[in-house]
Short mmCIF file of C-alpha atoms in Angstrom, two decimals:
data_model
loop_
_atom_site.label_atom_id
_atom_site.label_comp_id
_atom_site.label_asym_id
_atom_site.label_seq_id
_atom_site.Cartn_x
_atom_site.Cartn_y
_atom_site.Cartn_z
CA MET A 1 113.25 114.41 83.15
CA ARG A 2 115.72 111.38 84.04
CA ALA A 3 114.72 108.64 86.62
CA VAL A 4 115.83 105.97 88.67
CA GLU A 5 113.10 103.11 90.08
CA LEU A 6 114.44 101.90 93.35
CA PHE A 7 113.01 98.42 94.67
CA CYS A 8 111.55 99.13 91.37
CA GLY A 9 110.02 95.16 91.51
CA ILE A 10 107.55 94.79 88.21
CA GLY A 11 107.51 98.18 87.68
CA GLY A 12 104.31 100.05 88.60
CA PHE A 13 106.35 103.06 89.10
CA ALA A 14 107.17 102.60 85.53
CA ALA A 15 104.01 102.02 84.36
CA ALA A 16 102.66 105.19 85.97
CA VAL A 17 105.30 107.66 84.05
CA GLU A 18 104.77 105.63 80.64
CA GLY A 19 103.54 108.29 78.25
CA THR A 20 105.00 111.25 79.95
CA GLY A 21 108.48 112.94 79.78
CA VAL A 22 109.57 111.34 82.70
CA HIS A 23 112.13 108.53 81.33
CA VAL A 24 113.42 105.94 83.75
CA VAL A 25 117.25 105.79 82.68
CA ALA A 26 117.56 102.39 85.97
CA ALA A 27 115.69 100.07 87.90
CA LEU A 28 117.10 98.85 90.40
CA ASP A 29 116.02 95.53 92.49
CA GLN A 30 117.18 91.80 93.80
CA ASP A 31 114.76 89.86 93.13
CA ASP A 32 115.57 87.96 89.35
CA ALA A 33 111.54 86.97 89.05
CA ALA A 34 111.04 90.68 89.62
CA LEU A 35 113.47 91.67 87.11
CA ALA A 36 112.94 89.38 84.26
CA THR A 37 109.04 90.41 84.34
CA TYR A 38 110.47 94.09 84.32
CA ARG A 39 112.64 93.74 81.49
CA LEU A 40 109.63 92.03 79.65
CA ASN A 41 107.46 95.08 80.13
CA PHE A 42 109.86 97.84 80.46
CA PRO A 43 112.85 96.63 77.31
CA GLY A 44 115.42 100.02 77.40
CA HIS A 45 115.20 100.97 81.40
CA GLY A 46 118.26 99.49 82.58
CA ALA A 47 116.83 97.31 84.75
CA ARG A 48 119.62 95.38 86.84
CA LYS A 49 119.96 93.20 90.22
CA VAL A 50 121.64 95.37 92.69
CA ASP A 51 121.96 95.28 96.53
CA LEU A 52 120.46 98.22 97.80
CA GLU A 53 121.84 97.82 100.70
CA ARG A 54 125.26 98.73 99.36
CA VAL A 55 124.57 100.65 96.65
CA SER A 56 126.73 103.99 95.59
CA ALA A 57 125.73 107.28 95.33
CA TRP A 58 127.43 107.03 91.92
CA GLU A 59 125.01 104.48 90.91
CA LEU A 60 122.01 106.20 91.97
CA THR A 61 123.02 109.58 90.35
CA ALA A 62 125.42 108.81 87.64
CA GLY A 63 124.44 111.09 84.50
CA GLY A 64 122.32 113.14 86.23
CA VAL A 65 119.40 112.47 87.83
CA ASP A 66 115.99 114.03 88.39
CA LEU A 67 113.88 111.85 90.47
CA TRP A 68 114.34 108.97 92.41
CA TRP A 69 111.14 107.18 93.45
CA LEU A 70 111.35 103.92 96.15
CA SER A 71 109.56 101.17 97.28
CA PRO A 72 111.38 100.04 100.04
CA PRO A 73 110.38 96.81 102.08
CA CYS A 74 107.01 97.08 103.48
CA GLN A 75 107.39 94.45 105.65
CA PRO A 76 109.24 95.71 109.34
CA TYR A 77 105.68 97.60 109.42
CA CYS A 78 103.05 95.99 108.44
CA GLU A 79 100.36 95.53 110.97
CA ARG A 80 100.52 91.48 110.05
CA GLY A 81 104.15 91.26 110.89
CA VAL A 82 105.59 91.75 114.54
CA ARG A 83 106.87 95.59 113.01
CA ARG A 84 110.58 95.58 114.39
CA ASP A 85 111.38 99.20 112.66
CA LEU A 86 114.46 100.39 111.50
CA ALA A 87 115.60 96.69 113.91
CA ASP A 88 114.57 94.72 111.26
CA PRO A 89 117.27 93.95 108.80
CA ARG A 90 114.78 94.25 105.64
CA ALA A 91 114.97 98.05 106.81
CA ARG A 92 118.66 98.20 105.75
CA SER A 93 118.69 99.58 102.52
CA LEU A 94 116.18 102.23 103.08
CA VAL A 95 118.57 103.46 106.00
CA HIS A 96 121.79 103.18 103.98
CA ILE A 97 119.82 105.20 100.86
CA LEU A 98 118.93 107.96 103.52
CA ASP A 99 122.67 108.05 104.52
CA LEU A 100 124.01 108.39 101.86
CA THR A 101 121.25 111.19 101.00
CA ALA A 102 122.37 113.08 104.30
CA ARG A 103 125.93 112.80 102.58
CA MET A 104 125.69 113.79 99.01
CA SER A 105 126.29 117.04 97.40
CA ASP A 106 123.87 119.81 96.55
CA GLU A 107 124.53 119.26 93.27
CA ALA A 108 124.48 115.55 93.24
CA LEU A 109 120.98 115.21 94.74
CA PRO A 110 117.28 115.10 92.95
CA ARG A 111 115.92 117.57 92.62
CA HIS A 112 112.88 115.39 93.91
CA LEU A 113 112.21 111.96 95.17
CA ALA A 114 108.31 109.79 95.80
CA LEU A 115 108.36 106.87 98.01
CA GLU A 116 104.99 104.18 98.81
CA ASN A 117 105.01 101.98 101.20
CA VAL A 118 102.41 100.35 103.94
CA ALA A 119 100.24 102.88 105.89
CA GLY A 120 101.58 101.48 109.04
CA PHE A 121 105.31 103.52 107.89
CA VAL A 122 103.22 106.57 109.20
CA GLY A 123 105.28 107.38 112.60
CA SER A 124 107.90 104.37 112.65
CA GLU A 125 111.44 105.05 113.46
CA ALA A 126 111.81 105.16 109.70
CA HIS A 127 108.58 108.02 108.44
CA GLY A 128 110.69 110.37 111.18
CA ARG A 129 114.32 109.26 109.36
CA LEU A 130 113.10 109.73 106.56
CA THR A 131 111.12 113.04 106.80
CA GLU A 132 114.09 114.58 108.79
CA VAL A 133 117.18 113.65 106.26
CA LEU A 134 114.68 115.17 103.31
CA ALA A 135 113.80 118.31 106.00
CA SER A 136 117.09 118.77 106.00
CA ARG A 137 118.19 118.60 102.71
CA GLY A 138 115.64 120.62 101.43
CA TYR A 139 113.02 119.35 100.52
CA ARG A 140 109.38 120.34 101.19
CA LEU A 141 107.67 117.91 101.56
CA GLN A 142 104.01 116.39 100.72
CA GLU A 143 102.29 112.96 102.83
CA ARG A 144 98.88 111.57 101.95
CA LEU A 145 97.66 107.72 102.65
CA LEU A 146 95.34 107.20 99.47
CA CYS A 147 93.46 103.92 98.65
CA PRO A 148 92.75 103.25 94.96
CA THR A 149 88.82 102.74 96.17
CA GLU A 150 89.06 106.71 96.36
CA LEU A 151 90.15 106.46 92.29
CA GLY A 152 87.17 104.44 91.50
CA ILE A 153 88.87 100.69 91.64
CA PRO A 154 87.16 98.37 93.63
CA SER A 155 90.26 97.10 95.66
CA ARG A 156 90.87 97.66 98.77
CA ARG A 157 94.96 98.84 99.05
CA PRO A 158 95.53 101.92 101.65
CA ARG A 159 99.39 102.69 101.67
CA TYR A 160 101.35 105.67 103.04
CA TYR A 161 102.74 108.26 99.89
CA LEU A 162 105.30 110.85 100.14
CA ALA A 163 105.97 113.54 97.22
CA ALA A 164 109.63 115.72 97.56
CA SER A 165 110.90 118.42 96.23
CA ARG A 166 113.70 121.19 96.28
CA GLN A 167 110.98 123.20 94.53
CA ALA A 168 107.72 124.22 94.80
CA LEU A 169 105.12 121.30 95.24
CA ALA A 170 101.25 121.98 93.50
CA SER A 171 98.66 121.40 95.96
CA VAL A 172 96.87 118.14 95.39
CA GLU A 173 93.24 119.00 96.63
CA THR A 174 91.63 116.28 97.97
CA SER A 175 88.16 115.54 96.04
CA SER A 176 84.83 113.02 97.31
CA PRO A 177 85.92 109.67 96.12
CA LEU A 178 85.19 108.91 92.61
CA PRO A 179 82.06 106.85 91.83
CA ARG A 180 84.00 103.16 91.82
CA LYS A 181 84.12 101.13 88.62
CA PRO A 182 82.22 97.17 88.73
CA LEU A 183 84.50 94.52 89.55
CA ALA A 184 83.58 92.49 86.13
CA GLU A 185 85.39 94.96 84.33
CA TYR A 186 88.70 94.17 85.28
CA LEU A 187 88.11 90.13 85.47
CA ASP A 188 89.53 87.44 82.98
CA PRO A 189 87.00 86.37 79.96
CA LEU A 190 85.41 83.10 81.11
CA PRO A 191 86.95 80.28 79.65
CA ALA A 192 85.14 78.02 77.26
CA ASN A 193 86.13 74.65 78.88
CA GLY A 194 86.28 76.27 82.93
CA GLN A 195 88.27 77.43 85.17
CA PRO A 196 92.28 76.52 85.03
CA ALA A 197 92.18 73.82 88.10
CA GLU A 198 95.26 75.77 89.92
CA LEU A 199 92.91 78.61 90.54
CA LEU A 200 89.30 76.85 91.82
CA LEU A 201 89.96 76.33 96.08
CA SER A 202 88.53 73.13 96.61
CA PRO A 203 85.13 72.81 98.29
CA SER A 204 86.24 70.74 101.37
CA ILE A 205 88.80 74.16 102.04
CA VAL A 206 85.27 75.81 101.32
CA GLU A 207 83.35 74.55 103.77
CA ARG A 208 86.15 74.47 106.63
CA PHE A 209 87.17 77.86 106.08
CA GLY A 210 85.03 79.46 103.71
CA ALA A 211 83.50 81.57 106.77
CA GLY A 212 86.40 83.54 106.86
CA PHE A 213 86.99 84.42 103.29
CA ARG A 214 86.16 87.61 101.11
CA ILE A 215 84.65 85.39 98.64
CA LEU A 216 82.98 87.99 95.79
CA ASP A 217 79.93 87.80 93.26
CA PRO A 218 81.20 89.17 89.89
CA ALA A 219 78.06 90.37 88.95
CA ASP A 220 77.59 92.59 92.50
CA SER A 221 78.17 96.16 91.01
CA ASP A 222 79.12 97.15 95.05
CA ALA A 223 81.47 94.45 95.32
CA TYR A 224 85.84 95.32 95.65
CA THR A 225 88.56 93.12 96.82
CA THR A 226 90.53 93.50 99.74
CA CYS A 227 94.63 94.22 100.16
CA PHE A 228 96.24 90.90 97.69
CA THR A 229 99.94 90.14 99.61
CA SER A 230 102.95 88.50 97.90
CA GLY A 231 101.00 85.13 100.18
CA TYR A 232 97.95 85.29 98.08
CA GLY A 233 97.71 82.06 96.81
CA ARG A 234 100.14 80.43 99.76
CA SER A 235 98.04 81.86 102.45
CA LEU A 236 94.96 80.88 102.84
CA THR A 237 93.36 83.90 105.19
CA ALA A 238 94.56 87.71 104.99
CA SER A 239 95.63 87.98 102.14
CA GLY A 240 93.05 88.72 99.49
CA ALA A 241 89.57 88.30 98.14
CA TYR A 242 87.79 84.89 96.48
CA LEU A 243 85.83 84.87 93.49
CA ARG A 244 82.84 82.79 92.81
CA CYS A 245 82.46 81.20 90.10
CA ASN A 246 79.95 78.15 88.23
CA ASP A 247 83.27 75.84 89.27
CA GLY A 248 82.95 77.21 92.69
CA VAL A 249 84.86 79.79 94.78
CA ARG A 250 88.68 80.54 92.89
CA ARG A 251 91.60 82.58 93.58
CA PHE A 252 91.97 86.17 91.08
CA SER A 253 94.65 85.73 89.04
CA PRO A 254 97.84 87.42 88.42
CA GLU A 255 96.28 89.23 86.07
CA GLU A 256 93.59 90.46 87.00
CA ILE A 257 95.26 91.56 90.16
CA ALA A 258 98.01 93.71 88.20
CA ARG A 259 94.83 94.98 86.06
CA LEU A 260 93.20 95.76 89.19
CA LEU A 261 96.43 98.12 90.11
CA HIS A 262 96.18 99.55 86.55
CA PHE A 263 98.83 98.07 85.35
CA PRO A 264 98.21 98.44 81.24
CA GLN A 265 96.86 95.68 79.24
CA SER A 266 99.80 95.06 77.46
CA PHE A 267 101.09 94.07 80.48
CA ARG A 268 102.67 90.19 80.93
CA PHE A 269 105.00 87.45 83.11
CA PRO A 270 107.94 85.94 81.54
CA GLU A 271 106.36 82.01 80.69
CA GLU A 272 109.02 80.81 82.93
CA VAL A 273 107.47 82.30 86.42
CA PRO A 274 105.24 80.17 87.92
CA LEU A 275 102.11 80.80 89.20
CA ARG A 276 102.99 81.39 93.13
CA LYS A 277 105.45 83.72 92.28
CA ARG A 278 103.32 85.71 90.14
CA TRP A 279 101.08 86.13 92.86
CA GLN A 280 103.84 87.16 95.37
CA LEU A 281 105.57 90.00 92.38
CA VAL A 282 101.98 91.80 92.45
CA GLY A 283 101.48 90.52 96.14
CA ASN A 284 104.22 93.36 96.43
CA SER A 285 103.14 95.43 93.27
CA LEU A 286 102.09 98.96 93.71
CA SER A 287 98.69 100.83 92.78
CA VAL A 288 99.71 102.47 89.13
CA ALA A 289 97.22 104.53 89.53
CA ALA A 290 97.32 105.82 93.08
CA VAL A 291 101.41 106.50 91.82
CA ARG A 292 99.96 108.78 89.23
CA GLU A 293 97.56 110.38 91.40
CA VAL A 294 100.64 111.67 93.95
CA LEU A 295 103.31 112.06 91.25
CA ARG A 296 100.58 114.92 90.77
CA ALA A 297 102.00 117.22 93.16
CA LEU A 298 105.55 117.48 91.65
CA PRO A 299 106.27 119.20 88.63
CA LEU A 300 107.12 116.79 85.94
CA PRO A 301 107.16 117.36 82.19
CA ALA A 302 103.59 117.17 80.52
CA GLU A 303 102.92 114.07 78.59
CA GLU A 304 104.35 113.08 75.21
CA GLY A 305 103.01 114.08 72.45
#
């Protein structure tokens, strides 16, 4: 099965389908650092810089494509933002792709489509436009809100997911939440020479703002992180959790956040990507485990090997 990964970021969808019969034949984004990270981890996927406000139908379907994955910008629908919805310029790329979908021939349309966005996307004008266009083109839809904590991952990141197909969708049972794994399983090994200085918060910041921070004890079996946003490392509050350590209080490393998103252990960033940009990239990325769960609704090929 041939897939195109739109708004590919650092490759959350690519990680989710790795080892299956789904082959990513194109991965499109506009962020240079995201594309460099994607190419490093998923070479051969055809990752390239494309303006998705102007992408052509041919670019999305060339060679025959079975599946589109979309992770369009979430800022127009975020609770922390002004929620301008379709009036937000960052919604133009999704609107353009939906316009193409509405006009394309039946033969050119992918058989399957799946999408992720923030929970605030539900009920928006964009959400209405998405479901209207897909239903008019003969897609069957399955929508759900899913948080990684339901999958046993100690990280809150509730998101809206859509699976759509021109074939029958599998009935995915909503089961009870899985037992939560310990947070300690996702953390970096303790460094011999103390925590890196760039991760540590100054004692004065902790003293002044610490009451508003979510500071976790790595030994607490019930500990879970709040949602890491793209502003982590820049914004002190409401952007993610912190960790108590021997040296005080520290931020989570980008690699730890990637593990909480269930990227593979082999995942890494290019050396030239600075720390703050790494935080931004993982804050904009996907829960790989949640994507795998959502894709169970689609009639995808069995795992290879």
